[in-house]
PDB file of C-alpha atoms in Angstrom:
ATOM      1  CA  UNK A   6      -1.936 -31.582  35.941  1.00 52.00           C
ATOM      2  CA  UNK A   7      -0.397 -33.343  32.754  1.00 55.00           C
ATOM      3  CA  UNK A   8      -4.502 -33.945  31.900  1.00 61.00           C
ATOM      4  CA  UNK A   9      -4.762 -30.310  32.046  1.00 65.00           C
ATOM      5  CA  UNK A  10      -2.367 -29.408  30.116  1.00 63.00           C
ATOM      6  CA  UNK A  11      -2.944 -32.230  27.453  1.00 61.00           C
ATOM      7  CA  UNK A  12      -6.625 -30.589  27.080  1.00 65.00           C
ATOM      8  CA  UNK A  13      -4.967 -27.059  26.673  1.00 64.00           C
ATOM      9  CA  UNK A  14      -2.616 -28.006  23.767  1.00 69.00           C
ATOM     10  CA  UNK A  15      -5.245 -30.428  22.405  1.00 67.00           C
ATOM     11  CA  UNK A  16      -7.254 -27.287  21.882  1.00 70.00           C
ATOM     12  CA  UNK A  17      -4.624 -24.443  21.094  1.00 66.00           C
ATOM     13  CA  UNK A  18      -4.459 -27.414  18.277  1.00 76.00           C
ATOM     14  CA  UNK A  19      -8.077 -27.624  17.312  1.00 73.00           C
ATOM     15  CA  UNK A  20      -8.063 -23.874  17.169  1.00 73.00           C
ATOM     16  CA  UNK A  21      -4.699 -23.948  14.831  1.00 78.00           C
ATOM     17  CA  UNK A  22      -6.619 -26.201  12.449  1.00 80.00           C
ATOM     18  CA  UNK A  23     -10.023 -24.383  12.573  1.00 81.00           C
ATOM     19  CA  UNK A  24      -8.049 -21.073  11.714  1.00 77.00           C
ATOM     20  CA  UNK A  25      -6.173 -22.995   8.392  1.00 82.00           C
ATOM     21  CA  UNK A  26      -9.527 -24.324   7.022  1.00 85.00           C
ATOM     22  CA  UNK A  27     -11.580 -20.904   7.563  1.00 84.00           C
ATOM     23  CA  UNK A  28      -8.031 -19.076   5.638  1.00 84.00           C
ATOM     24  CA  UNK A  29      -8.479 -22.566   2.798  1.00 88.00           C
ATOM     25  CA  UNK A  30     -12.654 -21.074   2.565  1.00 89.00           C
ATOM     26  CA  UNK A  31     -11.840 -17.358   2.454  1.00 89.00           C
ATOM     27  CA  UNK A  32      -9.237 -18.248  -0.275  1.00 88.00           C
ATOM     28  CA  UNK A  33     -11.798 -20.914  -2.210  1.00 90.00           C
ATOM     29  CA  UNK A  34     -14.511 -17.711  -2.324  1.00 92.00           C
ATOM     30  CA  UNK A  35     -12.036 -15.400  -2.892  1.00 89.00           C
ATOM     31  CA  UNK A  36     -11.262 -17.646  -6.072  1.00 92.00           C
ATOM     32  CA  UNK A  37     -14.772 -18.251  -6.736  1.00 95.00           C
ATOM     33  CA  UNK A  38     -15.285 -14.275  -7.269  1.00 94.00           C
ATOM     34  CA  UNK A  39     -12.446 -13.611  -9.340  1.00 92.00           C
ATOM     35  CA  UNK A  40     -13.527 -16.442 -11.620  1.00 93.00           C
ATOM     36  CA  UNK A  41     -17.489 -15.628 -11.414  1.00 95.00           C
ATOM     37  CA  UNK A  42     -16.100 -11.499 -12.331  1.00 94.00           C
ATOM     38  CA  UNK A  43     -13.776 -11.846 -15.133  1.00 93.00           C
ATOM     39  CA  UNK A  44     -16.208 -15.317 -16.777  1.00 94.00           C
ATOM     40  CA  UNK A  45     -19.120 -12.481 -16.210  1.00 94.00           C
ATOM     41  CA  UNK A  46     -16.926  -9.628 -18.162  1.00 94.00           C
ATOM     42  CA  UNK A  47     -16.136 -11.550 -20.987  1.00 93.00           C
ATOM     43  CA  UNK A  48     -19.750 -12.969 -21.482  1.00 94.00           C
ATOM     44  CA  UNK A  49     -21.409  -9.987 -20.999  1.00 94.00           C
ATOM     45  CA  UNK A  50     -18.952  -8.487 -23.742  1.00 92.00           C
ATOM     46  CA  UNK A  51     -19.586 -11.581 -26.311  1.00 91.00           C
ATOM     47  CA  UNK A  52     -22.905 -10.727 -26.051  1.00 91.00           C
ATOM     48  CA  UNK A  53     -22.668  -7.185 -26.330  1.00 88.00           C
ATOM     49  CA  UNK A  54     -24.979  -6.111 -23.425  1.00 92.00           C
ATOM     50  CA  UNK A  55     -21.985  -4.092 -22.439  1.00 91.00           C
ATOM     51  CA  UNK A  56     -20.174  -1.950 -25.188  1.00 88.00           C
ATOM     52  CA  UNK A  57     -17.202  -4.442 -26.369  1.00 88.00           C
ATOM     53  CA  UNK A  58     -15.277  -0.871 -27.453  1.00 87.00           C
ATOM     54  CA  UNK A  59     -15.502   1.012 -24.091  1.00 89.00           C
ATOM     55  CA  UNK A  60     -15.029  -1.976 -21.850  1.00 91.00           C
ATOM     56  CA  UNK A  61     -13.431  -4.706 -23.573  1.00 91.00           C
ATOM     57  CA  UNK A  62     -13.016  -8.411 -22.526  1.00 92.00           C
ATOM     58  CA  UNK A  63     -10.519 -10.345 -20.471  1.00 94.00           C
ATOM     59  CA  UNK A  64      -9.865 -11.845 -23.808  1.00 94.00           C
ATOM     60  CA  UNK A  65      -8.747  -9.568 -25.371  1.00 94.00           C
ATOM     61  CA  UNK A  66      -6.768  -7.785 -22.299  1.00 95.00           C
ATOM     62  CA  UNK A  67      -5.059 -11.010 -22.465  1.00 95.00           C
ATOM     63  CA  UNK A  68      -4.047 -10.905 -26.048  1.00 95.00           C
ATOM     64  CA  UNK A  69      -2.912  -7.710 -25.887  1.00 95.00           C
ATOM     65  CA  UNK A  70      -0.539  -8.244 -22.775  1.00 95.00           C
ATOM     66  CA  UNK A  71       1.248 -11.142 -24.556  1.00 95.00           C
ATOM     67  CA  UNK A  72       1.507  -8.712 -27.428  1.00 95.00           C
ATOM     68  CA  UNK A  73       2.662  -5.909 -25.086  1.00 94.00           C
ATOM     69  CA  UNK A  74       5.291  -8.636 -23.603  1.00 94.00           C
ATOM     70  CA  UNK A  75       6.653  -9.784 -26.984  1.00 94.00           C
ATOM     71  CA  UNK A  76       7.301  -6.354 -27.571  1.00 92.00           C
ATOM     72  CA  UNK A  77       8.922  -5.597 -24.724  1.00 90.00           C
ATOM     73  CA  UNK A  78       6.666  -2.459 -24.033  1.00 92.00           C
ATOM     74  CA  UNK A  79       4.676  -3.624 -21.164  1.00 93.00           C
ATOM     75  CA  UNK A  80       8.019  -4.894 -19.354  1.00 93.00           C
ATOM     76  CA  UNK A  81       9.633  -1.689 -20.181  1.00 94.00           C
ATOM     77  CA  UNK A  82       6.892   0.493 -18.902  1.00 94.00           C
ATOM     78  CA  UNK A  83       5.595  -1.448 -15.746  1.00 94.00           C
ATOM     79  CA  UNK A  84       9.870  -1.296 -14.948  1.00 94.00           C
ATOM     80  CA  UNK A  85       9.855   2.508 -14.641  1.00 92.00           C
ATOM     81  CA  UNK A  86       6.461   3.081 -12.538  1.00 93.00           C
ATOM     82  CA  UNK A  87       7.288  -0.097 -10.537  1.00 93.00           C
ATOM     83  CA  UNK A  88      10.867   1.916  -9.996  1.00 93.00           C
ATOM     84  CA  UNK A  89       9.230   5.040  -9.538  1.00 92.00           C
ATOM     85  CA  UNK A  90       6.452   3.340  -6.820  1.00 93.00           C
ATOM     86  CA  UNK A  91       8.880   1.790  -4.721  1.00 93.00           C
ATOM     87  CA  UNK A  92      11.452   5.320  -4.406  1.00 93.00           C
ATOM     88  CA  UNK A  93       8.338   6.921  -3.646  1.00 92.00           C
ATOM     89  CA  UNK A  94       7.300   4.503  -1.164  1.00 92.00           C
ATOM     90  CA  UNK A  95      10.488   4.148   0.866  1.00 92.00           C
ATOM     91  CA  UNK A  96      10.857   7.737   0.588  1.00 93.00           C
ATOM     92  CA  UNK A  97       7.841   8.898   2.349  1.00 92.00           C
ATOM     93  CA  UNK A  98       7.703   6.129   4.856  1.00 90.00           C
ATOM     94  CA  UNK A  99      10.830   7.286   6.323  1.00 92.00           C
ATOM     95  CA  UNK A 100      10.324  10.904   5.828  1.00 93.00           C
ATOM     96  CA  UNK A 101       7.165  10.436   7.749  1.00 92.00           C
ATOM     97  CA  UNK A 102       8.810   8.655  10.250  1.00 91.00           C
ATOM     98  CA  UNK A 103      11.061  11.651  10.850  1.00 93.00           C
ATOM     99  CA  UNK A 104       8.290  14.226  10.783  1.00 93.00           C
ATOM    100  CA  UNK A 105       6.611  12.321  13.628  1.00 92.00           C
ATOM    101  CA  UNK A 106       9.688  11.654  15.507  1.00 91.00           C
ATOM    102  CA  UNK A 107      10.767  15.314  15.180  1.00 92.00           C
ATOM    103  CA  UNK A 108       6.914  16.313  16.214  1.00 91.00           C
ATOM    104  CA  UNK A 109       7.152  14.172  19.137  1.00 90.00           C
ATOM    105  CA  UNK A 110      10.545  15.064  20.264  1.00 90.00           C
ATOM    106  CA  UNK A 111       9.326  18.680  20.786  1.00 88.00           C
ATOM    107  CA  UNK A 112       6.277  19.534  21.918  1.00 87.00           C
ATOM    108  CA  UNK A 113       6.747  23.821  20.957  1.00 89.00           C
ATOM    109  CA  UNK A 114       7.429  22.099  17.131  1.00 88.00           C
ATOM    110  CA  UNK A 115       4.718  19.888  17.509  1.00 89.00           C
ATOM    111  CA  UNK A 116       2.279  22.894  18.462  1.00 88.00           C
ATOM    112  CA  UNK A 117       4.114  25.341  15.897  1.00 89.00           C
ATOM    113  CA  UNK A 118       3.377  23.094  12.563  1.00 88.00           C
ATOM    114  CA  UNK A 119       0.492  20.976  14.246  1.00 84.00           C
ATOM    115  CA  UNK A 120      -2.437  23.134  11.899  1.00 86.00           C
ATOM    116  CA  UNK A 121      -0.397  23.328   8.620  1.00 87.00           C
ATOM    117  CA  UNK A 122      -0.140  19.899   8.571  1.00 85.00           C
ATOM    118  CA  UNK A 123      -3.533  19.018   8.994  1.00 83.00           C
ATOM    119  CA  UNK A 124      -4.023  21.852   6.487  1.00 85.00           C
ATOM    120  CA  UNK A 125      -1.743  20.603   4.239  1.00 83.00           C
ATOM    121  CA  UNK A 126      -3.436  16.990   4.762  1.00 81.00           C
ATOM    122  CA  UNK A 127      -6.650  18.115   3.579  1.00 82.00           C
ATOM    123  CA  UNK A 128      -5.828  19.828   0.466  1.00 81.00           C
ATOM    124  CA  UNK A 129      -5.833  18.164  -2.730  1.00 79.00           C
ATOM    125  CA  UNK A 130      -2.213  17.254  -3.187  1.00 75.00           C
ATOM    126  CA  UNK A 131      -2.992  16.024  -6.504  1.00 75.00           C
ATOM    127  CA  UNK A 132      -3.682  19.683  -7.909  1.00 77.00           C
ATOM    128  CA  UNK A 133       0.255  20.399  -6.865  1.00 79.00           C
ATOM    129  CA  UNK A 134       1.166  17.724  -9.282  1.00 77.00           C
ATOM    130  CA  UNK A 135       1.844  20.783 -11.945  1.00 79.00           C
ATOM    131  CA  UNK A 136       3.834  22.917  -9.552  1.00 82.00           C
ATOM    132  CA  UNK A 137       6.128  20.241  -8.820  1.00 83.00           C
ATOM    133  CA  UNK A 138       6.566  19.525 -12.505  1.00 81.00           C
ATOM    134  CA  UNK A 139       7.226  23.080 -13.083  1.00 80.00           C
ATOM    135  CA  UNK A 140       9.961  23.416  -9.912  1.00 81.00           C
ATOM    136  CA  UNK A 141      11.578  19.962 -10.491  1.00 82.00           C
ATOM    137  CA  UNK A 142      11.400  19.970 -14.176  1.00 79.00           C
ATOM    138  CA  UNK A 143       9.849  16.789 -16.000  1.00 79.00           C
ATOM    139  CA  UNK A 144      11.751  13.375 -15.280  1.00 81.00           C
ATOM    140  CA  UNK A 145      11.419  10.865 -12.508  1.00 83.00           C
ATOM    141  CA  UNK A 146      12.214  13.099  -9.540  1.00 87.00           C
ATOM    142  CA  UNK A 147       8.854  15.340 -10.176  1.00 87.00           C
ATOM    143  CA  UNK A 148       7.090  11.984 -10.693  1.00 89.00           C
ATOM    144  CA  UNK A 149       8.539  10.495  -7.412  1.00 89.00           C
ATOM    145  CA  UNK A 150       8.128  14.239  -5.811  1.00 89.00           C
ATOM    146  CA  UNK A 151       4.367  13.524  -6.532  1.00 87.00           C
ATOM    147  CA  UNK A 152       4.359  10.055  -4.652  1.00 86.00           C
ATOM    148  CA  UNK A 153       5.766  10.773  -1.687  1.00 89.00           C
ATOM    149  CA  UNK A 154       4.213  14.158  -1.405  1.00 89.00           C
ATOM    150  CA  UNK A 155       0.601  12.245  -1.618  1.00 87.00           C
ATOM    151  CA  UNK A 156       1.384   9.790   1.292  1.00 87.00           C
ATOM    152  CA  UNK A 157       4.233  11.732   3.282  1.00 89.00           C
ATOM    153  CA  UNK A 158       1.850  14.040   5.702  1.00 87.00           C
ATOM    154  CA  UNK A 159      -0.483  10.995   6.396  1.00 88.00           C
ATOM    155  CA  UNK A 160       2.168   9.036   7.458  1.00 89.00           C
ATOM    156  CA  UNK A 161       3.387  11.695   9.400  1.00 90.00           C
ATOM    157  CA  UNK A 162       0.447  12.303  11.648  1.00 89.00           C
ATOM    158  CA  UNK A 163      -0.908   8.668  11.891  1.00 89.00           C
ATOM    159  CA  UNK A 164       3.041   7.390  13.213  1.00 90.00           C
ATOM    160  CA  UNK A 165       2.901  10.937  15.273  1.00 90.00           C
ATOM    161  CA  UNK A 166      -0.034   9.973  16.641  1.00 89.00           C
ATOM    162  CA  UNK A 167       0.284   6.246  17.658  1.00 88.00           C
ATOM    163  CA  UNK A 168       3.922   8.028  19.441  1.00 88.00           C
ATOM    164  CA  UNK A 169       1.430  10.694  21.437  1.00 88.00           C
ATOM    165  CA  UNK A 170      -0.520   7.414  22.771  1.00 86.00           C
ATOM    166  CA  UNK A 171       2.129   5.136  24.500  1.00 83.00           C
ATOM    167  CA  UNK A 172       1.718   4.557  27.890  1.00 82.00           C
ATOM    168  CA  UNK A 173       3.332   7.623  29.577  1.00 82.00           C
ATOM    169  CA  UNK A 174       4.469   5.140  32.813  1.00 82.00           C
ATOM    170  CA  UNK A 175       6.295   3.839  30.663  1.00 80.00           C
ATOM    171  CA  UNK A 176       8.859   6.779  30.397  1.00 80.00           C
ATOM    172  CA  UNK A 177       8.121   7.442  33.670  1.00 81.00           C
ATOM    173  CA  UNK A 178      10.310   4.079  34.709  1.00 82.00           C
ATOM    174  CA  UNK A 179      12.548   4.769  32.116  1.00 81.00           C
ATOM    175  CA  UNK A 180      13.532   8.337  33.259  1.00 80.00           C
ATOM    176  CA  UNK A 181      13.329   7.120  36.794  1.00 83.00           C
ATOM    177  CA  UNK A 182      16.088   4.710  35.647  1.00 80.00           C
ATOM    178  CA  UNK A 183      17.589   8.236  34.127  1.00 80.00           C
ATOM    179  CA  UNK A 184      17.362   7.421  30.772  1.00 80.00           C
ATOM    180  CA  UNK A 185      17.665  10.357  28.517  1.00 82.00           C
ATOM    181  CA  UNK A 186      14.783  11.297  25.468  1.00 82.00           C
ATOM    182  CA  UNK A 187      16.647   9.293  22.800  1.00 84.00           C
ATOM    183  CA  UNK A 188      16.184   6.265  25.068  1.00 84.00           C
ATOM    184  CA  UNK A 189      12.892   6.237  25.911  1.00 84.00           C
ATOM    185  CA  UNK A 190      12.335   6.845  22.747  1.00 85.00           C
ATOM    186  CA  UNK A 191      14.358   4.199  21.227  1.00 84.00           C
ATOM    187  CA  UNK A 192      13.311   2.259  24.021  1.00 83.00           C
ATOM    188  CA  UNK A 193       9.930   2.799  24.626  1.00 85.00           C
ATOM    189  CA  UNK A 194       8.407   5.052  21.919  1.00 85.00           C
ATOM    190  CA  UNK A 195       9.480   2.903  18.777  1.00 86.00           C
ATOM    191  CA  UNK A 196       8.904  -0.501  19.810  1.00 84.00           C
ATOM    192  CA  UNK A 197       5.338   0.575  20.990  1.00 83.00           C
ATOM    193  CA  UNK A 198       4.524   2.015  17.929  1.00 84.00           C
ATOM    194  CA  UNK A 199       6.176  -0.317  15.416  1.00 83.00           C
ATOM    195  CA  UNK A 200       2.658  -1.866  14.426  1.00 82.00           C
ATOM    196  CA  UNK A 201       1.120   1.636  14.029  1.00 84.00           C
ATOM    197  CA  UNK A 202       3.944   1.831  11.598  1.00 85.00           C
ATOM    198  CA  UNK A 203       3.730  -1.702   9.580  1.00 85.00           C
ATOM    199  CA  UNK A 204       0.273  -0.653   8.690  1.00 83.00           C
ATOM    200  CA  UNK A 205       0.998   2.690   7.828  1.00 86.00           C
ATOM    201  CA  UNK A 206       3.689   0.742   5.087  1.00 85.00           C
ATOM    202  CA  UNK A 207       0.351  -0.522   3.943  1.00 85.00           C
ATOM    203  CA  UNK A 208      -1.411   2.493   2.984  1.00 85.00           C
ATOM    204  CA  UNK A 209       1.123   3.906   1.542  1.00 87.00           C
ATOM    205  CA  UNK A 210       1.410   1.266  -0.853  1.00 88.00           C
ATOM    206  CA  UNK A 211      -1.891   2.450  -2.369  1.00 87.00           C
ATOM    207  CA  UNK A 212      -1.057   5.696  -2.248  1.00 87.00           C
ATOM    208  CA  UNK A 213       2.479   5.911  -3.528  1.00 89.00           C
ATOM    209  CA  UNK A 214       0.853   4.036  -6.594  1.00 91.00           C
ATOM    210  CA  UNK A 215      -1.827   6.620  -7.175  1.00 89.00           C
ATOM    211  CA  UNK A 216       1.078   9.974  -6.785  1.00 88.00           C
ATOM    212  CA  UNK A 217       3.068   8.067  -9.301  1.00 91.00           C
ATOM    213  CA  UNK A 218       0.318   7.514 -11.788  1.00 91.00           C
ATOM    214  CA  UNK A 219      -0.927  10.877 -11.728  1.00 88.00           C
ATOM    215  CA  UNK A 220       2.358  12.412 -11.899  1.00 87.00           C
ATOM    216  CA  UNK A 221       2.808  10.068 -14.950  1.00 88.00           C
ATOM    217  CA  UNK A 222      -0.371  11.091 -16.694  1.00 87.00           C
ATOM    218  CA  UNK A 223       1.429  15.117 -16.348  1.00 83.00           C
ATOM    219  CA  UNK A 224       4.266  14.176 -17.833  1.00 81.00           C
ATOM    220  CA  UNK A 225       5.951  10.995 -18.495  1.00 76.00           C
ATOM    221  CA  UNK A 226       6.548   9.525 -21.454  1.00 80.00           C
ATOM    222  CA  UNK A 227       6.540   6.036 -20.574  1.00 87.00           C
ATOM    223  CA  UNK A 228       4.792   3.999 -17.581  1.00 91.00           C
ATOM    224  CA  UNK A 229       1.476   2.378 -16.665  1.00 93.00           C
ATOM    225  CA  UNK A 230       0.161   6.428 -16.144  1.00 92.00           C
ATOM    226  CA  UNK A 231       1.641   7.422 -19.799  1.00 92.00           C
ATOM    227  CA  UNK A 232      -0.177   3.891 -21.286  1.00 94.00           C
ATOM    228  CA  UNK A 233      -3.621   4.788 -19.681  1.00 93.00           C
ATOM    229  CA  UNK A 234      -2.973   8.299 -21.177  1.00 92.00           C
ATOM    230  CA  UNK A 235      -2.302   7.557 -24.627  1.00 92.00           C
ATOM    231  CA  UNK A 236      -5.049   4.252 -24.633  1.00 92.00           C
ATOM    232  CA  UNK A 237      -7.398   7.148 -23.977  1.00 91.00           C
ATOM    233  CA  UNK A 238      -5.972   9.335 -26.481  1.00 90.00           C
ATOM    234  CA  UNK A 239      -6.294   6.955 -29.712  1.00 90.00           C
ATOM    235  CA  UNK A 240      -9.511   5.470 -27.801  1.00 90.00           C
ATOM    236  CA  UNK A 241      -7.469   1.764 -26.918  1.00 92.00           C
ATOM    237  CA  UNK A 242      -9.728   1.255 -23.819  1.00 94.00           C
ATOM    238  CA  UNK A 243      -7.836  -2.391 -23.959  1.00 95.00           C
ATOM    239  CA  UNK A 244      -5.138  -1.039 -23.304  1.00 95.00           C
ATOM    240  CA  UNK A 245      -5.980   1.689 -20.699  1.00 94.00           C
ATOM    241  CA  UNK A 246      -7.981  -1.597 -18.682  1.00 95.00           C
ATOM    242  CA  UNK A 247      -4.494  -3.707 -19.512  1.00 95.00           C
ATOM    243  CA  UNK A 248      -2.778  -0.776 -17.599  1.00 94.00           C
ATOM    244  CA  UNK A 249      -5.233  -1.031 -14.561  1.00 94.00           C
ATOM    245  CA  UNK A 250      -4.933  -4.768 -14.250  1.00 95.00           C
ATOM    246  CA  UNK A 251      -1.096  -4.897 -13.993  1.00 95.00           C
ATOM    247  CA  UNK A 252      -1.676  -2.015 -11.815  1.00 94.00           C
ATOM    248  CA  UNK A 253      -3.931  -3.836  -9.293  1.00 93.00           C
ATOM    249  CA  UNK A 254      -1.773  -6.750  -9.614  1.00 93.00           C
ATOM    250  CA  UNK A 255       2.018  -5.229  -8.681  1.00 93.00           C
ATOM    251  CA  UNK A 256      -0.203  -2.769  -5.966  1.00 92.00           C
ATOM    252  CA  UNK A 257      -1.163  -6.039  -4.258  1.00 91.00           C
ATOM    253  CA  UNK A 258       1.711  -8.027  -4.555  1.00 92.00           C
ATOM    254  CA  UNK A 259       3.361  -5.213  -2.914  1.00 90.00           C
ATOM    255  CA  UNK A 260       0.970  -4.788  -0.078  1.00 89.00           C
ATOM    256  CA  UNK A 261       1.164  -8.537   0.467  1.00 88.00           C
ATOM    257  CA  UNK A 262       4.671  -8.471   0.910  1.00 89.00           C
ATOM    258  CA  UNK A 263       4.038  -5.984   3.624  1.00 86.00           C
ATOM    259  CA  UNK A 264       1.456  -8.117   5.137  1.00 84.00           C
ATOM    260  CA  UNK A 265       4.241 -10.880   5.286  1.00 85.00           C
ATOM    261  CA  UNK A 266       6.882  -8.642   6.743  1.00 81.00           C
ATOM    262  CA  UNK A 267       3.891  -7.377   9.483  1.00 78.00           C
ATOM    263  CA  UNK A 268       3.677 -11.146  10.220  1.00 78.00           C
ATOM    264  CA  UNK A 269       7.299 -11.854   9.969  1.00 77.00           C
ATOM    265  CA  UNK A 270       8.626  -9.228  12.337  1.00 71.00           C
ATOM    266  CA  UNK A 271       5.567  -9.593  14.957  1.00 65.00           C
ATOM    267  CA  UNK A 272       6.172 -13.429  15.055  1.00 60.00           C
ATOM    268  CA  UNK A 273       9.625 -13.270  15.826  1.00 51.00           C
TER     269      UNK A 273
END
């Protein structure tokens, strides 16, 4: 018996280890293509086989961000869309929440609005982004408006969904037991579908980035949106690919500190 079990743990062990040298590989080629893209950028840009004007160098991107830094204009720009992102985010991750909790509570809703909102899905939210400017005046709640309107229906129908599929026995026993709707669902319901909802936090990181960005290219006057904007408007394509880069970077630090709450909350 103690045999057994010694060959068990001996390879839950191996297993362990083989897992944390395949995540050290995927890391080492993830590292490997970052390098091999960025060495291939510049190059190709020193040697002008791509246009140095339209598409720059990681060079000079660099330069101009510890310009941008000294200046205090990156700081001050990446604050406000960073602030603007994460409202946005929170925002329509709990609204969406809501609107699938309220779906699933009752079924006559769920049926009533069940069309406009896949209607509503499939238009091109990003063609409101004017109407909201125009009801909510310019500022940061249009801007945020824009966000969470972009990633607020999705969220809606992907957490309504995941509620739809829980094992019905499951409130079966539970109402047996004579517990009311609120406690199968805060029983039940919610636990079940608390992964479905972890990964929806990580699409809406991507998209609550994109509503704010396009609501900043309408009409702010500052942010990564307004610094792509005016890069393009006095033909700074350094600074419109600057913009993208810090972009990319604060969109996947954010999703990665999903990932690690996902891990976190699923661990313990």
């Amino acid at each position: 018996m103690n045999h057994e079990k010694y060959k068990v743990e001996l390879l839950h062990k191996n297993y362990i280890q083989s897992l944390k040298i395949e995540k050290r590989w995927v890391r080492f080629y993830q590292l490997i293509i970052f390098l091999l893209l960025f060495s291939s950028w510049e190059l190709l840009s020193r040697m002008q086989w791509i246009d140095p004007l339209i598409f720059s160098s990681p060079s000079k991107i660099w330069a101009l961000c510890l310009d941008k830094i000294q200046d205090g204009s990156l700081l001050t720009n990446l604050g406000a869309t960073l602030m603007e992102t994460i409202v946005g985010f929170i925002i329509s991750t709990i609204l969406g929440v809501l609107i699938a909790a309220l779906l699933w509570w009752s079924p006559f809703v769920s049926k009533i609005l069940d069309p406009y909102l896949v209607i509503f899905n499939a238009m091109p939210k990003v063609a409101l982004g004017p109407v909201i400017i125009v009801a909510l005046s310019p500022g940061y709640t249009s801007i945020i408006a824009n966000g969470v309107i972009i990633s607020v229906i999705i969220t809606a129908l992907v957490v309504y969904t995941s509620f739809k599929e829980v094992d019905p026995n499951y409130l079966k026993v539970l109402q047996t037991f004579g517990a009311t709707r609120f406690e199968c669902f805060k029983e039940a319901i919610m636990p079940a579908s608390f992964p479905t909802i972890i990964s929806t936090l990580k699409v809406n990181v991507g998209l609550s980035w994109v509503g704010v960005i396009v609501g900043e290219f309408l009409v702010s006057t500052k942010g990564l949106g307004y610094m792509i904007i005016y890069g393009f408007q006095v033909f700074n394509f350094t600074l419109v690919f600057l913009s993208l880069l810090v972009i990319a970077l604060f969109a996947t630090i954010m999703y990665q500190l999903v990932d690690l709450l996902e891990k976190k909350l699923i661990k313990e």
